[in-house]
Amino acid sequence: AVPPCRDLFVCTEADAGETTYKLLVTFGPIKIVLSREEIASQVQKMRRGWEAKLADLQRDANAREQFEERILCLQEQRLRRKQELHNGMNFVSQNTQTMPECSQRQRLLNLQKQALRGFARHDKVKSAKEVLDTEDEKRRRAWLNRGEERKRLRELKEIEDQQREDCINRQKRWLQGLALVAFTLRTSIHFKELRDAHEFVQKQVGAAGVLHRFWVRHSVKKRRNNLYRNALKLRVALSAYARVVRPAVLCAAHPVVKGFIETYAFHKEMPTLSGTLRHFRGHVVLIQRWFRQLQIIRQAFVQLFFPVWMEIQNRLIREMCEDEEAKRAEQERYESEVAQHLEDNARKFTKKGTLGLRRGTSLYNSKMSSASDFEADMPPEEVIKFVLHEYIREMQRNRDERIKAWEEEMKSKGYTSDLEKFGVNAGEAKSVGEAAKGNFCSFGRRGKPGPVYMDEAELTNLVRKTSAEWKAGDLRHLAPEAWDQWAAAAPAG
C-alpha cells in the first residue's frame, strides 16, 4: 500500500540543561502494493474520463471554484446570445407565465374572481346609497328641527365660551402664582447674594483697616527713624559747615564784599556792609520811582497826543474818501464819453437803436469805498496808544541828538548873521554854511528842544505809516484779540 505521508518530523523535549541525541537513518527501496480500487482510479486517470476530472475537482477546492466560475460565465454568455437573437424578448418566461391561464382550472378561477369583483361593486354601491339616504334623512330631520338645533348649538357655544374663559382665568391664576413664586425665589436669591456680598465687603474692610493701621504704624516708625537719622546727619553737616565751610565761604566772599563796599560805600571813614546795602537799595528804589514817574509822564503824553492823532486820522479818511470820489467821477466821465462816442458811431450805420453802452451803465464795477470801510482799515485804539508810546519814548531818548543839532543850527545862524554884517550875501552864506557844517535837519522851532514836542507833519507821516502797516498785517500781533489768544494759550500758573 502507498504510505499516507510523504514527510517525517521528529520532535524532542528536554528539561533545563544540555541534551545530546543521535539520529540514525537507513534508506532502502520501497515496494508498493496497490489494491483493486487504487488500480482502477489510476486507470481512470490514465484514460482521462469525466469521472477522473470529477474526482480531481472534488479533491481540489481551487479547481472546483474555478470550474464553477467558468460555468457562470458560460451561462451568462448563453443568455446574452439569446437576448441578442430574440431582440431582448424572453419567450420562455412569457410562455411560462401564460401557460397556467390556458388551463380549464385557471379559467374557472378567473370567472369566480370576476363574479366576486361584481358582488363587491354591488355591495359598495349599495352601502354608498344607504349612506346618502341616511345623510338625506338627517338633513331633512335637521331642517324640521332647525330651531331646536340652533338653540342647542347656541347653548353648546355658550358652554364652550364659558369653558374657554374658565380655562383662560385658570391659566391667568396659574401664571400669577408662578410669577409670584418666581419673583419670591429670585428676590430671596438676590437678597442672599447681597447679604453674602455685604458680609464679604465688611470682612474686606476689616482686613483693609488692619492692614492700614499696620502700614501706618510701620510708616510712622520708619519716618521717625528717618527723621532722627536726617536730624543727626543735619547736625553733623551743620557742625562741619560751621567749622570748615562757613569760614571758607567768608574768605571767598571777602573780595566781592570789599569791592562792593569800595564802590557803593557813602561813609568812607567807617564803611559797613549793612549801611552800604541800605544805601544801594535806596538808589535802586529811587531809580524805580523815577521809572514809574517816567511811565506816568509818557502815558500822559499819549493821552495828550491821542486826540491829535484821531483828528489827523479823520482828516486822512476824508482825504481818501475825496480821492475815491474824484477817481469815481473821473471814471464815470470817461465812461460817458466812451458811451457817447459809441452812440455817435452807431448812428452812422443804423437808422434806429443804439450800439454800445446805455446811459447809466458803468465799466467801473468795483464797489465804492465809504468812510466806514476806511475806518475799518484803521488800527484800533490799543495799537494807536502803543505806537504813540513808542514814538514818545524814542523822542525822549534822542533828545541829546536834537539838542546837539539845535546847537549846531544856532552856531550856523550866528555865523550867517556875522557874514551878513560883513557884507556877504545870504545865499553865499548858506552855501558856505552847508559846505562848512554839512547837511543836517532843521527843526524850524524856536528855543531849545524839550523832551517831547508835537510836529504835525511827523504825526501825519506816522499815522500814514501805521495805517499802512496795520492794513498789511504787520501790527496784528498788537491787537487785543491776539493778546487774548496768547493769554488763553499760555499755561496756567
Tab-separated table of C-alpha atoms in Angstrom:
chain	number	residue	atom	x	y	z
A	1	ALA	CA	0.000	0.000	0.000
A	2	VAL	CA	1.071	3.589	-0.553
A	3	PRO	CA	2.103	5.318	2.708
A	4	PRO	CA	-0.288	8.160	3.672
A	5	CYS	CA	2.514	10.681	4.406
A	6	ARG	CA	5.438	11.914	2.438
A	7	ASP	CA	7.477	13.678	5.236
A	8	LEU	CA	8.738	12.515	8.637
A	9	PHE	CA	9.074	15.050	11.504
A	10	VAL	CA	10.951	14.281	14.762
A	11	CYS	CA	10.324	16.399	17.898
A	12	THR	CA	12.393	16.270	21.107
A	13	GLU	CA	11.623	17.709	24.561
A	14	ALA	CA	14.038	18.151	27.463
A	15	ASP	CA	14.243	19.864	30.873
A	16	ALA	CA	16.707	22.586	31.755
A	17	GLY	CA	20.196	21.548	30.890
A	18	GLU	CA	22.189	20.227	27.994
A	19	THR	CA	20.859	17.356	25.865
A	20	THR	CA	22.568	15.288	23.226
A	21	TYR	CA	20.938	12.881	20.854
A	22	LYS	CA	21.804	10.958	17.717
A	23	LEU	CA	19.681	10.231	14.641
A	24	LEU	CA	20.266	7.077	12.669
A	25	VAL	CA	18.522	6.884	9.284
A	26	THR	CA	18.584	3.982	6.929
A	27	PHE	CA	17.409	4.444	3.344
A	28	GLY	CA	16.252	1.487	1.283
A	29	PRO	CA	13.989	0.659	-1.640
A	30	ILE	CA	10.172	0.611	-1.069
A	31	LYS	CA	7.868	-1.935	-2.580
A	32	ILE	CA	4.359	-0.571	-3.234
A	33	VAL	CA	1.361	-2.917	-3.434
A	34	LEU	CA	-1.915	-1.317	-4.806
A	35	SER	CA	-5.470	-2.542	-4.220
A	36	ARG	CA	-8.102	-3.023	-6.930
A	37	GLU	CA	-9.754	0.336	-6.239
A	38	GLU	CA	-6.456	2.176	-6.420
A	39	ILE	CA	-5.577	0.406	-9.605
A	40	ALA	CA	-8.992	1.346	-11.088
A	41	SER	CA	-8.505	5.007	-10.107
A	42	GLN	CA	-5.086	5.019	-11.660
A	43	VAL	CA	-6.537	3.563	-14.833
A	44	GLN	CA	-9.238	6.214	-14.902
A	45	LYS	CA	-6.607	8.912	-14.519
A	46	MET	CA	-4.718	7.478	-17.322
A	47	ARG	CA	-7.833	7.380	-19.523
A	48	ARG	CA	-8.759	10.961	-18.632
A	49	GLY	CA	-12.529	10.398	-18.455
A	50	TRP	CA	-15.172	12.682	-16.905
A	51	GLU	CA	-15.088	10.638	-13.744
A	52	ALA	CA	-11.363	11.336	-13.372
A	53	LYS	CA	-11.965	15.040	-13.915
A	54	LEU	CA	-14.823	14.980	-11.408
A	55	ALA	CA	-12.610	13.255	-8.881
A	56	ASP	CA	-9.951	15.918	-9.391
A	57	LEU	CA	-12.479	18.703	-8.899
A	58	GLN	CA	-13.857	17.076	-5.754
A	59	ARG	CA	-10.378	16.629	-4.347
A	60	ASP	CA	-9.065	20.156	-5.237
A	61	ALA	CA	-11.150	23.089	-3.888
A	62	ASN	CA	-9.403	25.726	-6.032
A	63	ALA	CA	-10.034	23.828	-9.213
A	64	ARG	CA	-13.691	23.339	-8.248
A	65	GLU	CA	-14.101	27.086	-7.601
A	66	GLN	CA	-12.552	27.959	-10.978
A	67	PHE	CA	-14.850	25.388	-12.659
A	68	GLU	CA	-17.957	26.979	-11.080
A	69	GLU	CA	-16.887	30.467	-12.155
A	70	ARG	CA	-16.391	29.211	-15.688
A	71	ILE	CA	-19.891	27.666	-15.652
A	72	LEU	CA	-21.405	31.008	-14.566
A	73	CYS	CA	-19.570	32.843	-17.312
A	74	LEU	CA	-20.788	30.374	-19.912
A	75	GLN	CA	-24.403	30.699	-18.680
A	76	GLU	CA	-24.199	34.491	-18.902
A	77	GLN	CA	-22.762	34.316	-22.419
A	78	ARG	CA	-25.547	31.927	-23.488
A	79	LEU	CA	-28.250	34.211	-22.018
A	80	ARG	CA	-26.694	37.229	-23.740
A	81	ARG	CA	-26.676	35.456	-27.102
A	82	LYS	CA	-30.363	34.529	-26.713
A	83	GLN	CA	-31.306	38.098	-25.945
A	84	GLU	CA	-29.381	39.371	-28.975
A	85	LEU	CA	-31.053	36.729	-31.136
A	86	HIS	CA	-34.659	37.494	-29.915
A	87	ASN	CA	-34.225	41.307	-29.731
A	88	GLY	CA	-34.350	41.324	-25.938
A	89	MET	CA	-37.569	39.243	-25.671
A	90	ASN	CA	-37.639	36.306	-23.234
A	91	PHE	CA	-40.145	33.956	-24.803
A	92	VAL	CA	-39.534	31.199	-22.293
A	93	SER	CA	-40.604	33.329	-19.305
A	94	GLN	CA	-43.603	34.669	-21.203
A	95	ASN	CA	-44.755	31.199	-22.144
A	96	THR	CA	-44.216	30.060	-18.583
A	97	GLN	CA	-46.471	32.865	-17.298
A	98	THR	CA	-49.234	32.389	-19.914
A	99	MET	CA	-49.303	28.626	-19.660
A	100	PRO	CA	-51.351	28.400	-16.429
A	101	GLU	CA	-54.091	30.734	-17.756
A	102	CYS	CA	-54.856	28.482	-20.667
A	103	SER	CA	-55.823	25.555	-18.494
A	104	GLN	CA	-59.506	24.711	-17.643
A	105	ARG	CA	-58.957	25.142	-13.923
A	106	GLN	CA	-57.421	28.584	-14.327
A	107	ARG	CA	-60.352	29.702	-16.486
A	108	LEU	CA	-62.814	28.691	-13.771
A	109	LEU	CA	-60.798	30.566	-11.181
A	110	ASN	CA	-60.844	33.686	-13.355
A	111	LEU	CA	-64.627	33.523	-13.715
A	112	GLN	CA	-65.025	33.145	-9.953
A	113	LYS	CA	-62.799	36.176	-9.400
A	114	GLN	CA	-64.853	38.258	-11.857
A	115	ALA	CA	-68.096	37.241	-10.085
A	116	LEU	CA	-66.602	38.184	-6.716
A	117	ARG	CA	-65.490	41.579	-8.067
A	118	GLY	CA	-69.054	42.200	-9.377
A	119	PHE	CA	-70.577	41.329	-5.993
A	120	ALA	CA	-68.060	43.630	-4.286
A	121	ARG	CA	-69.031	46.531	-6.568
A	122	HIS	CA	-72.714	45.916	-5.934
A	123	ASP	CA	-72.181	45.887	-2.186
A	124	LYS	CA	-70.118	49.066	-2.375
A	125	VAL	CA	-72.795	50.891	-4.378
A	126	LYS	CA	-75.482	49.646	-2.002
A	127	SER	CA	-73.556	50.868	1.055
A	128	ALA	CA	-72.903	54.267	-0.603
A	129	LYS	CA	-76.660	54.586	-1.393
A	130	GLU	CA	-77.505	53.781	2.197
A	131	VAL	CA	-75.038	56.424	3.396
A	132	LEU	CA	-76.556	59.021	1.066
A	133	ASP	CA	-80.087	58.107	2.172
A	134	THR	CA	-79.032	58.380	5.824
A	135	GLU	CA	-77.482	61.791	5.248
A	136	ASP	CA	-80.584	62.955	3.350
A	137	GLU	CA	-82.767	61.760	6.200
A	138	LYS	CA	-80.556	63.563	8.719
A	139	ARG	CA	-80.646	66.739	6.653
A	140	ARG	CA	-84.426	66.662	6.388
A	141	ARG	CA	-84.761	65.932	10.091
A	142	ALA	CA	-82.351	68.784	10.857
A	143	TRP	CA	-84.385	71.144	8.636
A	144	LEU	CA	-87.513	70.211	10.539
A	145	ASN	CA	-85.757	70.648	13.894
A	146	ARG	CA	-83.619	73.642	12.857
A	147	GLY	CA	-84.895	75.884	15.702
A	148	GLU	CA	-84.039	73.405	18.376
A	149	GLU	CA	-80.746	72.658	16.652
A	150	ARG	CA	-79.815	76.352	16.610
A	151	LYS	CA	-80.731	76.638	20.265
A	152	ARG	CA	-78.689	73.577	21.067
A	153	LEU	CA	-75.718	74.900	19.065
A	154	ARG	CA	-76.007	78.267	20.785
A	155	GLU	CA	-76.038	76.591	24.174
A	156	LEU	CA	-73.045	74.479	23.183
A	157	LYS	CA	-71.216	77.605	22.006
A	158	GLU	CA	-72.006	79.386	25.255
A	159	ILE	CA	-70.776	76.364	27.198
A	160	GLU	CA	-67.582	76.277	25.083
A	161	ASP	CA	-67.061	80.018	25.594
A	162	GLN	CA	-67.589	79.642	29.318
A	163	GLN	CA	-65.172	76.714	29.424
A	164	ARG	CA	-62.637	78.679	27.355
A	165	GLU	CA	-62.995	81.702	29.679
A	166	ASP	CA	-62.648	79.482	32.730
A	167	CYS	CA	-59.546	77.932	31.188
A	168	ILE	CA	-58.080	81.387	30.474
A	169	ASN	CA	-58.820	82.548	34.028
A	170	ARG	CA	-57.320	79.359	35.385
A	171	GLN	CA	-54.200	79.940	33.260
A	172	LYS	CA	-54.008	83.544	34.490
A	173	ARG	CA	-54.215	82.410	38.100
A	174	TRP	CA	-51.556	79.787	37.475
A	175	LEU	CA	-49.295	82.276	35.721
A	176	GLN	CA	-49.786	84.819	38.532
A	177	GLY	CA	-48.921	82.185	41.086
A	178	LEU	CA	-45.896	81.056	39.105
A	179	ALA	CA	-44.740	84.672	38.637
A	180	LEU	CA	-45.179	85.338	42.359
A	181	VAL	CA	-43.236	82.222	43.243
A	182	ALA	CA	-40.503	83.041	40.715
A	183	PHE	CA	-40.277	86.637	41.964
A	184	THR	CA	-40.108	85.439	45.561
A	185	LEU	CA	-37.383	82.933	44.729
A	186	ARG	CA	-35.440	85.468	42.684
A	187	THR	CA	-35.765	88.098	45.427
A	188	SER	CA	-34.645	85.644	48.087
A	189	ILE	CA	-31.663	84.546	45.995
A	190	HIS	CA	-30.733	88.174	45.263
A	191	PHE	CA	-31.097	89.063	48.937
A	192	LYS	CA	-28.846	86.167	49.921
A	193	GLU	CA	-26.282	87.206	47.317
A	194	LEU	CA	-26.353	90.818	48.526
A	195	ARG	CA	-26.078	89.714	52.133
A	196	ASP	CA	-23.132	87.464	51.316
A	197	ALA	CA	-21.506	90.253	49.282
A	198	HIS	CA	-22.072	92.732	52.128
A	199	GLU	CA	-20.560	90.341	54.635
A	200	PHE	CA	-17.614	89.759	52.296
A	201	VAL	CA	-17.136	93.520	51.854
A	202	GLN	CA	-17.302	94.010	55.621
A	203	LYS	CA	-14.626	91.376	56.055
A	204	GLN	CA	-12.504	93.037	53.383
A	205	VAL	CA	-12.990	96.442	55.029
A	206	GLY	CA	-11.963	94.992	58.384
A	207	ALA	CA	-8.910	93.344	56.842
A	208	ALA	CA	-8.064	96.556	54.997
A	209	GLY	CA	-8.362	98.517	58.246
A	210	VAL	CA	-5.993	96.123	59.990
A	211	LEU	CA	-3.533	96.372	57.101
A	212	HIS	CA	-3.873	100.168	57.029
A	213	ARG	CA	-3.232	100.505	60.741
A	214	PHE	CA	-0.241	98.188	60.466
A	215	TRP	CA	1.077	100.145	57.468
A	216	VAL	CA	0.541	103.474	59.264
A	217	ARG	CA	2.407	102.251	62.336
A	218	HIS	CA	5.178	100.899	60.141
A	219	SER	CA	5.334	104.142	58.100
A	220	VAL	CA	5.335	106.312	61.243
A	221	LYS	CA	8.108	104.221	62.747
A	222	LYS	CA	10.072	104.348	59.500
A	223	ARG	CA	9.585	108.108	59.120
A	224	ARG	CA	10.541	108.694	62.759
A	225	ASN	CA	13.723	106.703	62.248
A	226	ASN	CA	14.454	108.612	59.032
A	227	LEU	CA	13.738	111.900	60.790
A	228	TYR	CA	16.117	111.098	63.626
A	229	ARG	CA	18.713	109.874	61.130
A	230	ASN	CA	18.364	113.014	58.975
A	231	ALA	CA	18.462	115.205	62.098
A	232	LEU	CA	21.713	113.558	63.151
A	233	LYS	CA	23.085	113.969	59.632
A	234	LEU	CA	21.996	117.632	59.593
A	235	ARG	CA	23.599	118.194	62.954
A	236	VAL	CA	26.868	116.624	61.781
A	237	ALA	CA	26.707	118.577	58.498
A	238	LEU	CA	25.977	121.887	60.252
A	239	SER	CA	28.793	121.326	62.657
A	240	ALA	CA	31.133	120.526	59.749
A	241	TYR	CA	29.851	123.571	57.821
A	242	ALA	CA	30.235	125.839	60.834
A	243	ARG	CA	33.752	124.609	61.429
A	244	VAL	CA	35.079	124.341	57.855
A	245	VAL	CA	32.810	125.579	55.062
A	246	ARG	CA	31.480	128.785	56.546
A	247	PRO	CA	34.953	130.302	57.135
A	248	ALA	CA	35.930	129.238	53.601
A	249	VAL	CA	32.827	130.895	52.162
A	250	LEU	CA	33.517	134.036	54.153
A	251	CYS	CA	37.065	134.110	52.857
A	252	ALA	CA	35.858	133.598	49.249
A	253	ALA	CA	33.207	136.331	49.621
A	254	HIS	CA	35.648	138.823	51.185
A	255	PRO	CA	36.963	140.265	47.859
A	256	VAL	CA	33.443	140.637	46.479
A	257	VAL	CA	32.173	142.382	49.625
A	258	LYS	CA	35.284	144.574	49.698
A	259	GLY	CA	34.791	145.645	46.069
A	260	PHE	CA	31.088	146.332	46.661
A	261	ILE	CA	31.850	148.474	49.767
A	262	GLU	CA	34.600	150.388	47.996
A	263	THR	CA	32.241	151.103	45.083
A	264	TYR	CA	28.966	151.966	46.846
A	265	ALA	CA	30.036	152.974	50.435
A	266	PHE	CA	28.854	156.514	51.279
A	267	HIS	CA	30.808	156.695	54.589
A	268	LYS	CA	34.413	156.361	53.530
A	269	GLU	CA	35.918	156.513	57.026
A	270	MET	CA	33.827	153.767	58.702
A	271	PRO	CA	32.072	151.773	55.975
A	272	THR	CA	29.756	148.895	56.949
A	273	LEU	CA	28.138	146.222	54.802
A	274	SER	CA	24.611	146.845	56.131
A	275	GLY	CA	24.905	150.587	55.608
A	276	THR	CA	26.234	150.098	52.077
A	277	LEU	CA	23.352	147.701	51.235
A	278	ARG	CA	20.793	150.163	52.591
A	279	HIS	CA	22.364	152.964	50.547
A	280	PHE	CA	22.399	150.766	47.398
A	281	ARG	CA	18.766	149.744	47.968
A	282	GLY	CA	17.831	153.416	48.348
A	283	HIS	CA	19.393	154.135	44.945
A	284	VAL	CA	17.503	151.175	43.367
A	285	VAL	CA	14.198	152.363	44.887
A	286	LEU	CA	14.878	155.875	43.619
A	287	ILE	CA	15.553	154.582	40.104
A	288	GLN	CA	12.310	152.570	40.222
A	289	ARG	CA	10.396	155.645	41.378
A	290	TRP	CA	11.889	157.671	38.536
A	291	PHE	CA	10.947	154.936	36.072
A	292	ARG	CA	7.338	154.894	37.330
A	293	GLN	CA	7.206	158.660	37.051
A	294	LEU	CA	8.591	158.418	33.502
A	295	GLN	CA	5.890	155.856	32.619
A	296	ILE	CA	3.194	158.139	34.038
A	297	ILE	CA	4.612	161.064	32.046
A	298	ARG	CA	4.635	159.003	28.863
A	299	GLN	CA	1.037	157.858	29.449
A	300	ALA	CA	0.054	161.491	29.958
A	301	PHE	CA	1.729	162.462	26.693
A	302	VAL	CA	-0.027	159.555	24.984
A	303	GLN	CA	-3.398	160.858	26.230
A	304	LEU	CA	-2.368	164.320	25.010
A	305	PHE	CA	-1.307	163.109	21.546
A	306	PHE	CA	-4.276	160.754	21.074
A	307	PRO	CA	-6.886	163.435	20.113
A	308	VAL	CA	-4.403	164.955	17.657
A	309	TRP	CA	-3.815	161.509	16.187
A	310	MET	CA	-7.556	160.913	15.809
A	311	GLU	CA	-8.011	164.314	14.197
A	312	ILE	CA	-5.229	163.599	11.697
A	313	GLN	CA	-6.645	160.130	11.082
A	314	ASN	CA	-10.123	161.510	10.395
A	315	ARG	CA	-8.617	164.083	8.055
A	316	LEU	CA	-6.779	161.324	6.211
A	317	ILE	CA	-10.011	159.317	5.971
A	318	ARG	CA	-11.782	162.349	4.476
A	319	GLU	CA	-8.938	162.864	2.034
A	320	MET	CA	-9.067	159.209	0.984
A	321	CYS	CA	-12.850	159.448	0.529
A	322	GLU	CA	-12.430	162.592	-1.585
A	323	ASP	CA	-9.760	160.871	-3.677
A	324	GLU	CA	-12.076	157.908	-4.143
A	325	GLU	CA	-14.922	160.199	-5.173
A	326	ALA	CA	-12.626	162.010	-7.597
A	327	LYS	CA	-11.478	158.754	-9.120
A	328	ARG	CA	-15.040	157.557	-9.472
A	329	ALA	CA	-16.153	160.846	-11.044
A	330	GLU	CA	-13.240	160.713	-13.474
A	331	GLN	CA	-14.144	157.115	-14.330
A	332	GLU	CA	-17.802	157.974	-14.863
A	333	ARG	CA	-16.834	160.941	-17.061
A	334	TYR	CA	-14.589	158.708	-19.123
A	335	GLU	CA	-17.314	156.073	-19.451
A	336	SER	CA	-19.890	158.677	-20.501
A	337	GLU	CA	-17.517	159.957	-23.175
A	338	VAL	CA	-16.919	156.400	-24.404
A	339	ALA	CA	-20.678	155.723	-24.480
A	340	GLN	CA	-21.336	158.989	-26.380
A	341	HIS	CA	-18.644	158.117	-28.875
A	342	LEU	CA	-20.113	154.641	-29.395
A	343	GLU	CA	-23.616	156.067	-29.907
A	344	ASP	CA	-22.316	158.581	-32.436
A	345	ASN	CA	-20.615	155.785	-34.362
A	346	ALA	CA	-23.768	153.643	-34.195
A	347	ARG	CA	-25.973	156.393	-35.693
A	348	LYS	CA	-23.780	156.423	-38.755
A	349	PHE	CA	-24.514	152.746	-39.540
A	350	THR	CA	-28.045	152.147	-38.127
A	351	LYS	CA	-31.223	154.157	-38.522
A	352	LYS	CA	-32.659	153.394	-35.096
A	353	GLY	CA	-31.382	151.858	-31.931
A	354	THR	CA	-28.079	152.392	-30.264
A	355	LEU	CA	-24.960	150.345	-30.088
A	356	GLY	CA	-22.696	150.118	-27.082
A	357	LEU	CA	-23.307	151.080	-23.510
A	358	ARG	CA	-26.602	152.532	-22.414
A	359	ARG	CA	-26.628	155.601	-20.269
A	360	GLY	CA	-26.433	154.777	-16.644
A	361	THR	CA	-24.182	151.756	-17.134
A	362	SER	CA	-20.597	151.779	-15.961
A	363	LEU	CA	-17.460	149.880	-16.742
A	364	TYR	CA	-16.186	150.635	-13.237
A	365	ASN	CA	-17.796	147.727	-11.405
A	366	SER	CA	-15.736	147.970	-8.243
A	367	LYS	CA	-17.689	148.778	-5.106
A	368	MET	CA	-17.374	152.343	-3.916
A	369	SER	CA	-15.473	152.579	-0.650
A	370	SER	CA	-17.193	154.566	2.088
A	371	ALA	CA	-15.819	156.261	5.198
A	372	SER	CA	-16.788	153.229	7.285
A	373	ASP	CA	-14.627	150.989	5.058
A	374	PHE	CA	-11.631	153.260	5.532
A	375	GLU	CA	-12.270	153.408	9.288
A	376	ALA	CA	-12.307	149.597	9.385
A	377	ASP	CA	-8.825	149.591	7.840
A	378	MET	CA	-7.506	151.915	10.554
A	379	PRO	CA	-5.720	150.445	13.618
A	380	PRO	CA	-7.662	150.130	16.912
A	381	GLU	CA	-7.167	152.351	19.952
A	382	GLU	CA	-4.794	149.949	21.748
A	383	VAL	CA	-2.427	149.811	18.734
A	384	ILE	CA	-2.525	153.606	18.391
A	385	LYS	CA	-1.619	154.085	22.054
A	386	PHE	CA	1.212	151.570	21.752
A	387	VAL	CA	2.618	153.356	18.667
A	388	LEU	CA	2.345	156.755	20.414
A	389	HIS	CA	4.081	155.345	23.490
A	390	GLU	CA	6.967	154.063	21.335
A	391	TYR	CA	7.078	157.403	19.469
A	392	ILE	CA	7.296	159.402	22.714
A	393	ARG	CA	9.897	157.041	24.173
A	394	GLU	CA	12.076	157.383	21.055
A	395	MET	CA	11.596	161.155	21.207
A	396	GLN	CA	12.824	161.238	24.816
A	397	ARG	CA	15.780	159.017	24.015
A	398	ASN	CA	17.118	161.110	21.118
A	399	ARG	CA	16.772	164.440	22.947
A	400	ASP	CA	20.555	164.737	23.200
A	401	GLU	CA	20.916	164.391	19.445
A	402	ARG	CA	18.230	167.025	18.875
A	403	ILE	CA	19.911	169.416	21.312
A	404	LYS	CA	23.246	168.905	19.556
A	405	ALA	CA	21.638	169.533	16.152
A	406	TRP	CA	19.903	172.620	17.555
A	407	GLU	CA	23.212	173.963	18.900
A	408	GLU	CA	24.869	173.434	15.534
A	409	GLU	CA	21.960	175.189	13.873
A	410	MET	CA	22.285	178.096	16.268
A	411	LYS	CA	26.012	178.362	15.520
A	412	SER	CA	25.264	178.293	11.794
A	413	LYS	CA	22.683	181.049	12.192
A	414	GLY	CA	25.190	183.169	14.203
A	415	TYR	CA	27.883	182.552	11.556
A	416	THR	CA	25.468	183.594	8.799
A	417	SER	CA	24.479	186.799	10.636
A	418	ASP	CA	28.155	187.676	11.109
A	419	LEU	CA	28.783	187.179	7.379
A	420	GLU	CA	25.834	189.391	6.525
A	421	LYS	CA	27.236	192.069	8.789
A	422	PHE	CA	30.496	191.850	6.834
A	423	GLY	CA	28.540	192.270	3.566
A	424	VAL	CA	28.385	188.650	2.370
A	425	ASN	CA	25.176	187.596	0.547
A	426	ALA	CA	22.732	185.298	2.437
A	427	GLY	CA	22.769	182.696	-0.378
A	428	GLU	CA	26.548	182.625	-0.310
A	429	ALA	CA	26.420	182.358	3.486
A	430	LYS	CA	24.009	179.479	3.187
A	431	SER	CA	26.268	177.666	0.736
A	432	VAL	CA	29.272	178.373	2.917
A	433	GLY	CA	27.395	177.121	5.985
A	434	GLU	CA	26.343	173.988	4.192
A	435	ALA	CA	29.880	173.477	2.986
A	436	ALA	CA	31.225	174.072	6.451
A	437	LYS	CA	28.672	172.196	8.524
A	438	GLY	CA	27.320	169.670	6.082
A	439	ASN	CA	23.702	168.645	5.609
A	440	PHE	CA	21.530	168.465	8.731
A	441	CYS	CA	17.824	168.575	9.513
A	442	SER	CA	16.477	171.904	10.697
A	443	PHE	CA	13.532	171.559	13.054
A	444	GLY	CA	12.144	175.023	12.383
A	445	ARG	CA	11.251	175.607	16.063
A	446	ARG	CA	12.197	178.384	18.427
A	447	GLY	CA	14.009	177.753	21.670
A	448	LYS	CA	15.925	174.785	22.936
A	449	PRO	CA	14.288	171.421	22.112
A	450	GLY	CA	12.399	169.811	25.007
A	451	PRO	CA	11.980	166.113	25.838
A	452	VAL	CA	8.718	165.937	23.892
A	453	TYR	CA	7.477	168.129	21.060
A	454	MET	CA	4.499	167.981	18.688
A	455	ASP	CA	5.131	168.136	14.962
A	456	GLU	CA	2.022	167.731	12.839
A	457	ALA	CA	3.960	166.711	9.757
A	458	GLU	CA	5.755	163.914	11.646
A	459	LEU	CA	2.476	162.810	13.207
A	460	THR	CA	0.825	162.765	9.789
A	461	ASN	CA	3.622	160.598	8.368
A	462	LEU	CA	3.445	158.346	11.454
A	463	VAL	CA	-0.344	157.955	11.021
A	464	ARG	CA	0.089	157.056	7.344
A	465	LYS	CA	2.868	154.566	8.119
A	466	THR	CA	0.936	152.923	10.975
A	467	SER	CA	-2.234	152.633	8.864
A	468	ALA	CA	-0.293	151.032	6.014
A	469	GLU	CA	1.429	148.559	8.372
A	470	TRP	CA	-1.896	147.689	10.036
A	471	LYS	CA	-3.560	147.131	6.678
A	472	ALA	CA	-0.617	144.960	5.565
A	473	GLY	CA	-0.949	142.889	8.761
A	474	ASP	CA	2.422	143.757	10.306
A	475	LEU	CA	0.817	145.024	13.565
A	476	ARG	CA	-1.831	142.308	14.024
A	477	HIS	CA	0.137	140.915	16.970
A	478	LEU	CA	-0.668	144.104	18.944
A	479	ALA	CA	-4.453	143.685	18.641
A	480	PRO	CA	-6.429	142.819	21.824
A	481	GLU	CA	-7.639	139.575	20.202
A	482	ALA	CA	-4.054	138.400	19.776
A	483	TRP	CA	-3.289	139.170	23.439
A	484	ASP	CA	-6.423	137.250	24.488
A	485	GLN	CA	-5.373	134.257	22.388
A	486	TRP	CA	-1.858	134.321	23.854
A	487	ALA	CA	-3.260	134.550	27.368
A	488	ALA	CA	-5.596	131.578	26.694
A	489	ALA	CA	-2.775	129.533	25.142
A	490	ALA	CA	-0.322	130.330	27.949
A	491	PRO	CA	-0.074	127.579	30.622
A	492	ALA	CA	-1.817	128.337	33.896
A	493	GLY	CA	0.267	129.213	36.989
